[in-house]
Short mmCIF file of C-alpha atoms and ligand atoms in Angstrom, two decimals:
data_model
loop_
_atom_site.label_atom_id
_atom_site.label_comp_id
_atom_site.label_asym_id
_atom_site.label_seq_id
_atom_site.Cartn_x
_atom_site.Cartn_y
_atom_site.Cartn_z
CA MET U 1 104.56 123.10 77.75
CA GLU U 2 101.31 121.23 77.34
CA THR U 3 99.33 120.48 80.49
CA ASN U 4 97.37 117.27 80.73
CA PHE U 5 94.95 116.54 83.55
CA TRP U 6 93.48 113.36 84.96
CA GLN U 7 90.59 114.95 86.88
CA LYS U 8 90.68 118.48 85.54
CA GLU U 9 87.62 119.74 87.41
CA LEU U 10 89.29 118.82 90.71
CA GLU U 11 92.90 119.62 89.84
CA ALA U 12 92.20 123.09 88.47
CA ILE U 13 89.37 123.92 90.89
CA ASP U 14 89.37 127.55 92.02
CA ARG U 15 90.46 128.29 95.56
CA GLU U 16 87.07 129.31 96.85
CA ALA U 17 85.41 126.15 95.56
CA LEU U 18 88.30 124.10 96.95
CA ASN U 19 87.83 125.63 100.40
CA LYS U 20 84.13 124.85 100.27
CA LEU U 21 84.81 121.29 99.23
CA GLN U 22 87.43 120.91 101.97
CA LEU U 23 84.96 122.06 104.62
CA LYS U 24 82.29 119.66 103.42
CA LEU U 25 84.75 116.75 103.34
CA LEU U 26 86.30 117.70 106.67
CA LYS U 27 82.90 117.47 108.31
CA GLU U 28 82.45 114.02 106.78
CA SER U 29 85.88 112.95 108.02
CA VAL U 30 85.12 114.15 111.54
CA GLN U 31 81.81 112.32 111.44
CA SER U 32 83.48 109.08 110.45
CA ALA U 33 86.39 109.61 112.86
CA LEU U 34 83.84 109.79 115.66
CA LYS U 35 83.00 106.18 114.86
CA THR U 36 86.50 105.05 115.83
CA GLN U 37 87.45 104.03 119.36
CA PHE U 38 90.36 106.46 119.38
CA TYR U 39 88.71 109.65 118.11
CA LYS U 40 85.47 109.08 120.00
CA THR U 41 87.35 109.84 123.21
CA ARG U 42 89.92 112.24 121.80
CA LEU U 43 87.40 114.46 119.99
CA GLN U 44 84.84 114.49 122.75
CA LYS U 45 87.53 115.62 125.18
CA ALA U 46 88.21 118.50 122.81
CA GLY U 47 84.52 119.40 122.80
CA ILE U 48 83.74 118.00 119.36
CA LYS U 49 80.69 115.79 119.57
CA SER U 50 79.55 115.89 115.98
CA ALA U 51 80.47 117.29 112.58
CA ASP U 52 78.25 120.28 113.40
CA ASP U 53 80.94 121.49 115.76
CA ILE U 54 83.08 122.19 112.68
CA LYS U 55 81.63 125.33 111.14
CA SER U 56 84.57 126.65 109.17
CA LEU U 57 88.04 125.50 108.13
CA LYS U 58 89.39 127.61 110.99
CA ASP U 59 87.72 125.13 113.37
CA LEU U 60 90.33 122.59 112.30
CA GLU U 61 92.47 124.15 115.03
CA LYS U 62 90.05 122.84 117.65
CA ILE U 63 91.03 119.30 116.67
CA PRO U 64 94.00 117.89 118.60
CA PHE U 65 96.98 116.52 116.66
CA THR U 66 97.34 112.78 116.04
CA SER U 67 100.83 111.27 116.38
CA LYS U 68 102.53 108.07 115.32
CA ASP U 69 102.41 106.99 118.98
CA ASP U 70 98.63 107.49 118.98
CA LEU U 71 98.40 105.21 115.96
CA ARG U 72 100.50 102.59 117.72
CA GLU U 73 98.36 102.90 120.80
CA GLY U 74 95.28 102.31 118.67
CA TYR U 75 96.76 99.20 117.05
CA PRO U 76 95.16 97.13 115.63
CA TYR U 77 91.56 98.39 115.37
CA GLY U 78 91.42 101.68 117.30
CA PHE U 79 91.33 103.82 114.13
CA LEU U 80 88.98 101.67 112.08
CA ALA U 81 85.85 103.61 111.11
CA VAL U 82 84.00 101.03 109.01
CA ASP U 83 82.87 97.46 109.32
CA LEU U 84 85.75 95.04 108.76
CA ASP U 85 83.65 93.47 105.99
CA ASP U 86 84.10 96.66 103.99
CA VAL U 87 87.88 96.65 104.31
CA VAL U 88 89.62 95.26 101.24
CA ARG U 89 93.27 95.91 102.13
CA LEU U 90 95.54 97.05 104.91
CA HIS U 91 99.07 98.41 104.95
CA THR U 92 101.45 98.84 107.84
CA SER U 93 104.28 101.34 108.01
CA SER U 94 107.86 100.40 107.18
CA GLY U 95 110.31 99.86 110.00
CA THR U 96 108.61 101.20 113.08
CA THR U 97 109.39 100.12 116.62
CA GLY U 98 107.64 97.01 117.86
CA ILE U 99 104.04 97.85 117.10
CA PRO U 100 103.55 99.15 113.56
CA THR U 101 100.92 101.62 112.41
CA VAL U 102 98.11 100.19 110.33
CA ILE U 103 95.94 101.85 107.69
CA TYR U 104 92.80 100.17 106.35
CA HIS U 105 91.21 100.81 102.98
CA THR U 106 87.76 100.25 101.57
CA LYS U 107 87.30 99.66 97.85
CA THR U 108 86.44 103.36 97.41
CA ASP U 109 89.55 104.35 99.38
CA LEU U 110 91.73 102.34 97.01
CA ASP U 111 89.93 103.83 94.02
CA ASN U 112 90.58 107.34 95.30
CA TRP U 113 94.20 106.52 95.99
CA SER U 114 94.64 105.20 92.44
CA ASP U 115 93.14 108.40 91.08
CA LEU U 116 95.59 110.51 93.08
CA VAL U 117 98.50 108.51 91.71
CA ALA U 118 97.01 108.67 88.20
CA ARG U 119 96.76 112.48 88.54
CA SER U 120 100.39 112.58 89.62
CA ILE U 121 101.56 110.47 86.69
CA VAL U 122 99.61 112.52 84.16
CA ALA U 123 100.94 115.74 85.72
CA THR U 124 104.46 114.67 84.71
CA GLY U 125 103.36 114.40 81.08
CA ALA U 126 103.23 110.58 81.06
CA SER U 127 100.30 108.68 79.53
CA LYS U 128 98.95 105.28 78.58
CA LYS U 129 101.53 105.20 75.80
CA ASP U 130 104.30 104.78 78.37
CA VAL U 131 105.91 101.59 79.62
CA PHE U 132 106.26 101.83 83.38
CA GLN U 133 108.77 99.77 85.35
CA ASN U 134 108.07 99.84 89.06
CA MET U 135 111.29 99.26 91.01
CA MET U 136 109.82 99.96 94.45
CA SER U 137 109.06 97.19 96.95
CA TYR U 138 105.70 95.50 96.70
CA GLY U 139 104.03 94.27 99.87
CA MET U 140 103.40 96.13 103.09
CA PHE U 141 105.46 99.07 101.85
CA THR U 142 103.02 101.33 100.03
CA GLY U 143 105.42 102.50 97.31
CA GLY U 144 105.05 99.43 95.09
CA LEU U 145 101.31 98.82 95.07
CA GLY U 146 100.50 102.54 95.25
CA LEU U 147 102.17 103.44 91.97
CA HIS U 148 101.22 100.11 90.42
CA TYR U 149 97.48 100.70 90.63
CA GLY U 150 97.79 104.35 89.61
CA ALA U 151 99.84 103.43 86.55
CA GLU U 152 97.35 100.72 85.54
CA ARG U 153 94.55 103.22 85.97
CA VAL U 154 96.29 105.56 83.52
CA GLY U 155 96.61 102.58 81.18
CA MET U 156 100.39 102.39 81.11
CA THR U 157 102.08 99.07 80.38
CA VAL U 158 103.18 98.12 83.89
CA ILE U 159 106.23 95.98 84.68
CA PRO U 160 105.99 95.07 88.40
CA ALA U 161 109.74 94.50 88.73
CA GLY U 162 110.17 95.39 92.40
CA PRO U 163 113.60 96.46 93.61
CA GLY U 164 116.98 94.77 93.31
CA ASN U 165 118.72 92.51 90.79
CA THR U 166 120.22 95.35 88.81
CA LYS U 167 121.21 93.35 85.74
CA ARG U 168 117.71 91.99 85.35
CA GLN U 169 116.23 95.48 85.81
CA MET U 170 118.37 96.76 82.97
CA GLN U 171 117.52 93.81 80.77
CA LEU U 172 113.80 94.47 81.36
CA MET U 173 114.30 98.14 80.62
CA LYS U 174 116.04 97.27 77.40
CA ASP U 175 113.75 94.46 76.20
CA PHE U 176 110.46 96.22 76.92
CA ARG U 177 111.57 99.75 76.02
CA THR U 178 110.72 101.12 79.47
CA THR U 179 110.03 104.86 79.35
CA VAL U 180 109.14 105.63 83.00
CA ILE U 181 110.55 104.16 86.20
CA HIS U 182 109.67 104.48 89.88
CA ILE U 183 112.70 104.06 92.11
CA THR U 184 114.50 105.41 95.16
CA PRO U 185 117.07 108.05 94.21
CA SER U 186 119.86 106.04 95.85
CA TYR U 187 119.05 102.94 93.83
CA LEU U 188 118.94 104.97 90.63
CA LEU U 189 122.37 106.41 91.42
CA HIS U 190 123.57 102.87 92.05
CA ILE U 191 122.22 101.68 88.70
CA GLY U 192 123.96 104.64 87.09
CA SER U 193 127.29 103.50 88.49
CA LYS U 194 126.79 99.90 87.32
CA LEU U 195 125.54 100.54 83.80
CA GLU U 196 128.75 100.01 81.88
CA GLU U 197 130.13 97.35 84.18
CA LEU U 198 127.06 95.21 83.45
CA GLY U 199 127.45 95.68 79.72
CA PHE U 200 124.74 98.28 79.04
CA SER U 201 124.83 101.79 77.69
CA LEU U 202 122.24 104.59 77.55
CA LYS U 203 121.64 103.79 73.90
CA ASP U 204 120.05 100.48 74.97
CA PHE U 205 117.24 102.27 76.75
CA ALA U 206 114.21 104.37 75.85
CA LEU U 207 113.97 105.91 79.32
CA LYS U 208 112.36 109.36 79.61
CA LYS U 209 111.30 109.85 83.21
CA ALA U 210 112.00 108.66 86.74
CA TYR U 211 109.75 109.14 89.74
CA CYS U 212 112.02 109.32 92.77
CA GLY U 213 110.89 109.37 96.38
CA ALA U 214 110.66 107.46 99.67
CA GLU U 215 113.80 109.17 100.98
CA PRO U 216 115.26 112.66 101.04
CA TYR U 217 117.52 113.82 98.22
CA SER U 218 118.80 117.16 97.07
CA GLU U 219 118.31 119.25 93.94
CA ASN U 220 121.91 118.41 93.04
CA THR U 221 121.17 114.70 93.15
CA ARG U 222 118.22 115.28 90.84
CA LYS U 223 120.47 117.16 88.39
CA LYS U 224 123.11 114.47 88.57
CA LEU U 225 120.55 111.74 87.83
CA GLU U 226 119.01 113.72 84.99
CA LYS U 227 122.41 114.15 83.38
CA LEU U 228 123.52 110.58 83.98
CA PHE U 229 120.46 109.10 82.27
CA ALA U 230 119.39 112.03 80.06
CA ILE U 231 115.90 111.94 81.61
CA ASP U 232 113.55 114.05 83.74
CA VAL U 233 113.43 113.17 87.42
CA TYR U 234 110.27 114.03 89.37
CA ASN U 235 110.03 114.19 93.14
CA SER U 236 107.30 112.09 94.72
CA TYR U 237 106.32 112.41 98.37
CA GLY U 238 104.06 110.27 100.48
CA LEU U 239 103.80 108.48 103.79
CA SER U 240 102.01 105.28 104.64
CA GLU U 241 99.70 107.04 107.12
CA MET U 242 98.38 109.15 104.21
CA ASN U 243 98.06 106.07 101.91
CA GLY U 244 101.63 106.25 100.60
CA PRO U 245 102.69 107.80 97.29
CA GLY U 246 100.28 110.23 95.65
CA VAL U 247 100.20 112.79 98.47
CA ALA U 248 102.41 115.32 96.68
CA PHE U 249 104.06 115.08 93.27
CA GLU U 250 105.89 117.37 90.89
CA CYS U 251 104.33 118.40 87.61
CA VAL U 252 106.24 119.02 84.36
CA TYR U 253 107.55 122.32 85.76
CA LYS U 254 109.42 120.56 88.59
CA ASN U 255 109.07 123.51 90.93
CA GLY U 256 107.72 121.92 94.11
CA MET U 257 105.24 119.09 94.69
CA HIS U 258 101.52 119.70 94.25
CA THR U 259 99.73 118.36 97.32
CA TRP U 260 96.28 117.04 96.43
CA GLU U 261 94.36 119.40 98.65
CA ASP U 262 90.92 118.02 97.88
CA ASN U 263 92.12 114.81 99.59
CA TYR U 264 94.38 116.21 102.29
CA ILE U 265 94.24 119.38 104.32
CA MET U 266 97.85 120.38 104.62
CA GLU U 267 99.22 122.53 107.43
CA ILE U 268 102.76 123.59 108.27
CA ILE U 269 103.27 123.97 111.99
CA ASP U 270 106.05 124.96 114.32
CA PRO U 271 107.06 121.54 115.71
CA LYS U 272 107.66 123.05 119.14
CA THR U 273 104.58 125.20 119.63
CA GLY U 274 102.15 123.55 117.22
CA LYS U 275 101.35 126.99 115.79
CA ASN U 276 100.33 127.19 112.14
CA LEU U 277 103.08 128.91 110.13
CA GLY U 278 101.23 129.52 106.87
CA GLU U 279 103.12 129.68 103.58
CA GLU U 280 106.83 130.10 102.87
CA LYS U 281 108.01 129.26 106.38
CA GLU U 282 109.63 125.93 107.06
CA GLY U 283 107.96 123.70 109.61
CA GLU U 284 106.38 120.29 110.12
CA LEU U 285 103.82 118.97 107.67
CA VAL U 286 100.49 118.01 109.20
CA PHE U 287 97.82 116.22 107.19
CA THR U 288 94.11 115.54 107.57
CA THR U 289 92.55 112.94 105.30
CA LEU U 290 89.41 114.14 103.53
CA ARG U 291 88.26 111.15 101.53
CA ARG U 292 89.43 108.09 103.42
CA HIS U 293 86.55 106.12 104.83
CA ALA U 294 88.21 103.17 106.57
CA THR U 295 90.90 105.10 108.47
CA PRO U 296 90.26 108.83 108.71
CA LEU U 297 93.19 110.64 110.31
CA LEU U 298 92.87 114.16 111.65
CA ARG U 299 95.84 116.52 111.88
CA TYR U 300 98.41 113.77 111.64
CA ARG U 301 101.92 114.99 112.48
CA SER U 302 104.21 113.67 109.76
CA ARG U 303 107.44 114.89 111.43
CA ASP U 304 108.64 115.84 107.94
CA LEU U 305 109.95 119.38 107.52
CA ALA U 306 109.11 121.45 104.44
CA PHE U 307 107.51 124.75 103.40
CA ILE U 308 104.64 125.72 101.15
CA TYR U 309 105.39 127.79 98.03
CA LYS U 310 103.40 130.95 97.53
CA GLY U 311 101.65 131.54 94.25
CA LEU U 312 100.20 129.51 91.44
CA CYS U 313 102.04 127.03 89.24
CA LYS U 314 102.21 127.55 85.48
CA CYS U 315 100.49 124.19 84.94
CA LYS U 316 97.20 125.72 86.24
CA ARG U 317 96.75 123.18 88.98
CA THR U 318 95.50 125.14 91.97
CA HIS U 319 96.73 122.69 94.59
CA ARG U 320 99.59 124.27 96.50
CA ARG U 321 103.15 123.02 96.21
CA ILE U 322 105.53 121.96 98.94
CA SER U 323 109.30 122.13 98.88
CA ARG U 324 111.60 119.13 99.11
CA ILE U 325 111.56 117.50 102.51
CA THR U 326 114.44 119.21 104.26
CA GLY U 327 114.63 117.07 107.40
CA ARG U 328 112.69 115.51 110.26
CA SER U 329 111.53 116.90 113.58
CA ASP U 330 112.28 113.54 115.22
CA ASP U 331 115.27 111.20 115.04
CA MET U 332 113.95 108.86 112.37
CA LEU U 333 116.61 107.72 109.91
CA ILE U 334 115.92 106.71 106.34
CA VAL U 335 118.29 103.99 105.21
CA ASN U 336 117.97 103.00 101.55
CA GLY U 337 114.34 104.08 101.68
CA VAL U 338 113.49 102.20 104.88
CA ASN U 339 112.51 104.10 108.03
CA VAL U 340 114.50 103.22 111.12
CA PHE U 341 114.34 104.70 114.59
CA PRO U 342 117.52 104.46 116.69
CA SER U 343 115.33 103.32 119.58
CA GLN U 344 114.41 100.23 117.57
CA ILE U 345 118.04 99.24 117.24
CA GLU U 346 118.61 99.84 120.93
CA GLU U 347 115.60 97.76 121.87
CA VAL U 348 116.91 94.79 119.89
CA ILE U 349 120.52 94.83 120.96
CA MET U 350 119.77 95.45 124.61
CA ARG U 351 117.75 92.25 124.68
CA VAL U 352 120.89 90.26 123.83
CA PRO U 353 122.38 89.13 127.17
CA GLU U 354 125.98 89.24 125.95
CA VAL U 355 125.71 92.90 124.96
CA GLY U 356 127.25 95.40 127.35
CA THR U 357 126.24 98.96 127.99
CA ASN U 358 127.45 100.96 125.05
CA TYR U 359 126.62 100.99 121.36
CA GLN U 360 126.76 103.31 118.36
CA VAL U 361 125.06 103.44 115.00
CA TYR U 362 127.05 104.59 111.96
CA LEU U 363 125.67 105.50 108.59
CA GLU U 364 127.98 105.63 105.61
CA LYS U 365 127.76 105.62 101.85
CA GLU U 366 128.95 102.62 99.89
CA GLY U 367 128.80 103.83 96.32
CA ALA U 368 125.33 105.28 96.03
CA LEU U 369 123.80 103.07 98.70
CA ASP U 370 123.57 103.55 102.45
CA LYS U 371 125.47 101.29 104.79
CA LEU U 372 124.25 100.80 108.36
CA ILE U 373 126.88 99.75 110.89
CA VAL U 374 125.91 98.89 114.44
CA LYS U 375 128.87 98.85 116.84
CA VAL U 376 128.18 97.13 120.12
CA GLU U 377 130.28 96.55 123.18
CA ILE U 378 130.01 93.07 124.60
CA TYR U 379 131.09 91.73 127.97
CA SER U 380 134.80 90.91 128.15
CA LYS U 381 134.33 87.26 129.04
CA MET U 382 133.04 86.74 125.50
CA PHE U 383 136.38 87.83 124.07
CA LYS U 384 138.09 85.06 125.96
CA GLY U 385 135.94 82.47 124.24
CA GLU U 386 136.20 80.94 120.79
CA ILE U 387 136.16 83.06 117.64
CA THR U 388 133.29 80.95 116.29
CA GLU U 389 131.31 81.87 119.37
CA LEU U 390 131.81 85.55 118.56
CA ASP U 391 130.76 84.94 114.97
CA ARG U 392 127.65 83.17 116.13
CA LEU U 393 126.81 86.05 118.45
CA LYS U 394 127.29 88.52 115.64
CA LEU U 395 124.99 86.54 113.37
CA ARG U 396 122.37 86.32 116.11
CA ILE U 397 122.43 90.11 116.57
CA ILE U 398 122.19 90.63 112.80
CA ASP U 399 119.22 88.24 112.60
CA ASN U 400 117.41 89.95 115.45
CA LEU U 401 117.99 93.36 113.94
CA ARG U 402 116.91 92.22 110.51
CA ALA U 403 113.65 90.90 111.94
CA SER U 404 112.90 94.24 113.56
CA ILE U 405 114.15 96.87 111.12
CA VAL U 406 113.79 95.00 107.82
CA LEU U 407 117.39 95.90 106.90
CA THR U 408 120.56 93.88 107.20
CA PRO U 409 123.11 95.92 109.12
CA ILE U 410 126.81 95.30 109.54
CA VAL U 411 127.44 94.44 113.19
CA GLU U 412 130.80 95.04 114.83
CA LEU U 413 131.58 93.61 118.26
CA HIS U 414 133.81 95.72 120.49
CA GLU U 415 135.52 95.19 123.82
CA PRO U 416 134.10 97.02 126.81
CA GLY U 417 135.26 100.62 127.08
CA SER U 418 136.33 100.90 123.46
CA LEU U 419 133.43 102.97 122.11
CA PRO U 420 133.20 106.69 122.93
CA VAL U 421 131.67 107.45 126.30
CA PHE U 422 129.22 110.33 126.68
CA GLU U 423 128.69 112.10 129.92
CA GLY U 424 125.84 114.23 128.73
CA LYS U 425 123.37 113.32 126.04
CA ALA U 426 124.79 110.33 124.18
CA LYS U 427 125.51 110.72 120.50
CA ARG U 428 124.38 107.31 119.44
CA VAL U 429 124.00 108.00 115.74
CA VAL U 430 126.85 109.15 113.54
CA ASP U 431 125.56 109.93 110.08
CA GLN U 432 128.50 110.19 107.71
CA ARG U 433 126.49 110.10 104.51
CA ILE U 434 127.48 113.18 102.57
CA LYS U 435 124.52 115.10 101.28
CA ILE U 436 124.86 114.85 97.53
P1 AMP E 501 106.60 105.32 104.84
O1 AMP E 501 105.59 105.64 105.87
O2 AMP E 501 107.35 104.08 105.07
O3 AMP E 501 106.00 105.39 103.46
O4 AMP E 501 107.70 106.48 104.90
C1 AMP E 501 107.32 107.81 104.73
C2 AMP E 501 108.46 108.75 104.97
O5 AMP E 501 109.44 108.65 103.92
C3 AMP E 501 108.03 110.19 104.95
O6 AMP E 501 107.45 110.57 106.18
C4 AMP E 501 109.33 110.90 104.63
O7 AMP E 501 110.13 111.06 105.80
C5 AMP E 501 110.03 109.93 103.68
N1 AMP E 501 109.80 110.34 102.28
C6 AMP E 501 108.90 109.87 101.42
N2 AMP E 501 109.00 110.50 100.22
C7 AMP E 501 109.99 111.39 100.32
C8 AMP E 501 110.59 112.36 99.43
N3 AMP E 501 110.20 112.52 98.18
N4 AMP E 501 111.58 113.14 99.94
C9 AMP E 501 112.00 113.00 101.22
N5 AMP E 501 111.50 112.10 102.09
C10 AMP E 501 110.50 111.31 101.66
ZN1 ZN E 502 102.33 122.50 88.38
#
């Protein structure tokens, strides 16, 4: 198989040179982190007063971890390392409780991000000759704009379709001979199930590749999608705190995702002890940004579980590969690509005066898509009232939830005492989505 590169000198850099580069960039990141309100205190407490306190990559361990809660605490400007005049864009994370996390970018930061995405695209064998239909959300969610700018940088013909409206998506794919799409795996499965019903067949399309990410999926789902559409499906991993997509991506060999290690120092730690686990052992991914000027993040705990593959890839990229994301070390749920914490749901429903003391969250599959059902007990006097009153209450709860979690759940109202009672730790979330 032919290997194409976007920035060959960086992608195929030898390990020793990469380590040297990482150390140089880490020192720069620490220096700029020290300009932020948050790290000024946090790093000084850990005895790091300047970049000179970092003498080798091993010294990374002296730096305390940064968590999502830290980012929230620092909202809105606690992690900003440059003058606001130099910031050209900001993104906030999808579906987080109350206060979101915010990441700022300078022009150079966005340029670097686009290069990482361009590298990822080229690593899958795509090029400027391809027509790229981007079916991820544009806006605060980083999936849409992230791939968009990377694809333009490669010179692809970009169709900024965004998600939804399946018939129109297929029409676009047909009319413009789309060859590459970016989409959540569950939406692609959904499209697969609607193809014939909407009057299309595979022969209408010129599709060759799909970049699937934003939510966990299995190797079997990949195989199913590849067969259904007769295409190659590549796994794409990213998180808004590390820009978004373009953190790790599969190359043509599809044997793990290359993490761009000249931009991120990647560690796998034991989520309980914080100890570094090295390669081949599953643990939590921790990232340090190396080239982000506006919002440097040091040892950010992603809560995503994965392991690092040992050995080099046949494509000659030296950047190490991570496995699929196998789970989370917290209780975050991913519902049709959107992150939701159960605590967010609780916060919203418990603010509604009519809501009683018990609730449960159910996750099910409806076709290929996820269905979120929130069952809440309400005080019995409500059940004596008018049906329309109950409907209004239900709509109010749905509206409040939608405003907080950016998803529209199904809400069921139950009489007091009808939902399961837990004497120990409550099992609030019942996830009945079968792993496909
Ligand atoms: P966000 O910050 O909204 O971009 O969401 C990032 C989260 O989405 C990650 O921390 C992962 O939990 C999840 N995610 C993104 N890409 C993948 C992928 N390819 N496989 C599994 N989970 C993913
Ligand atoms: Zn490779």
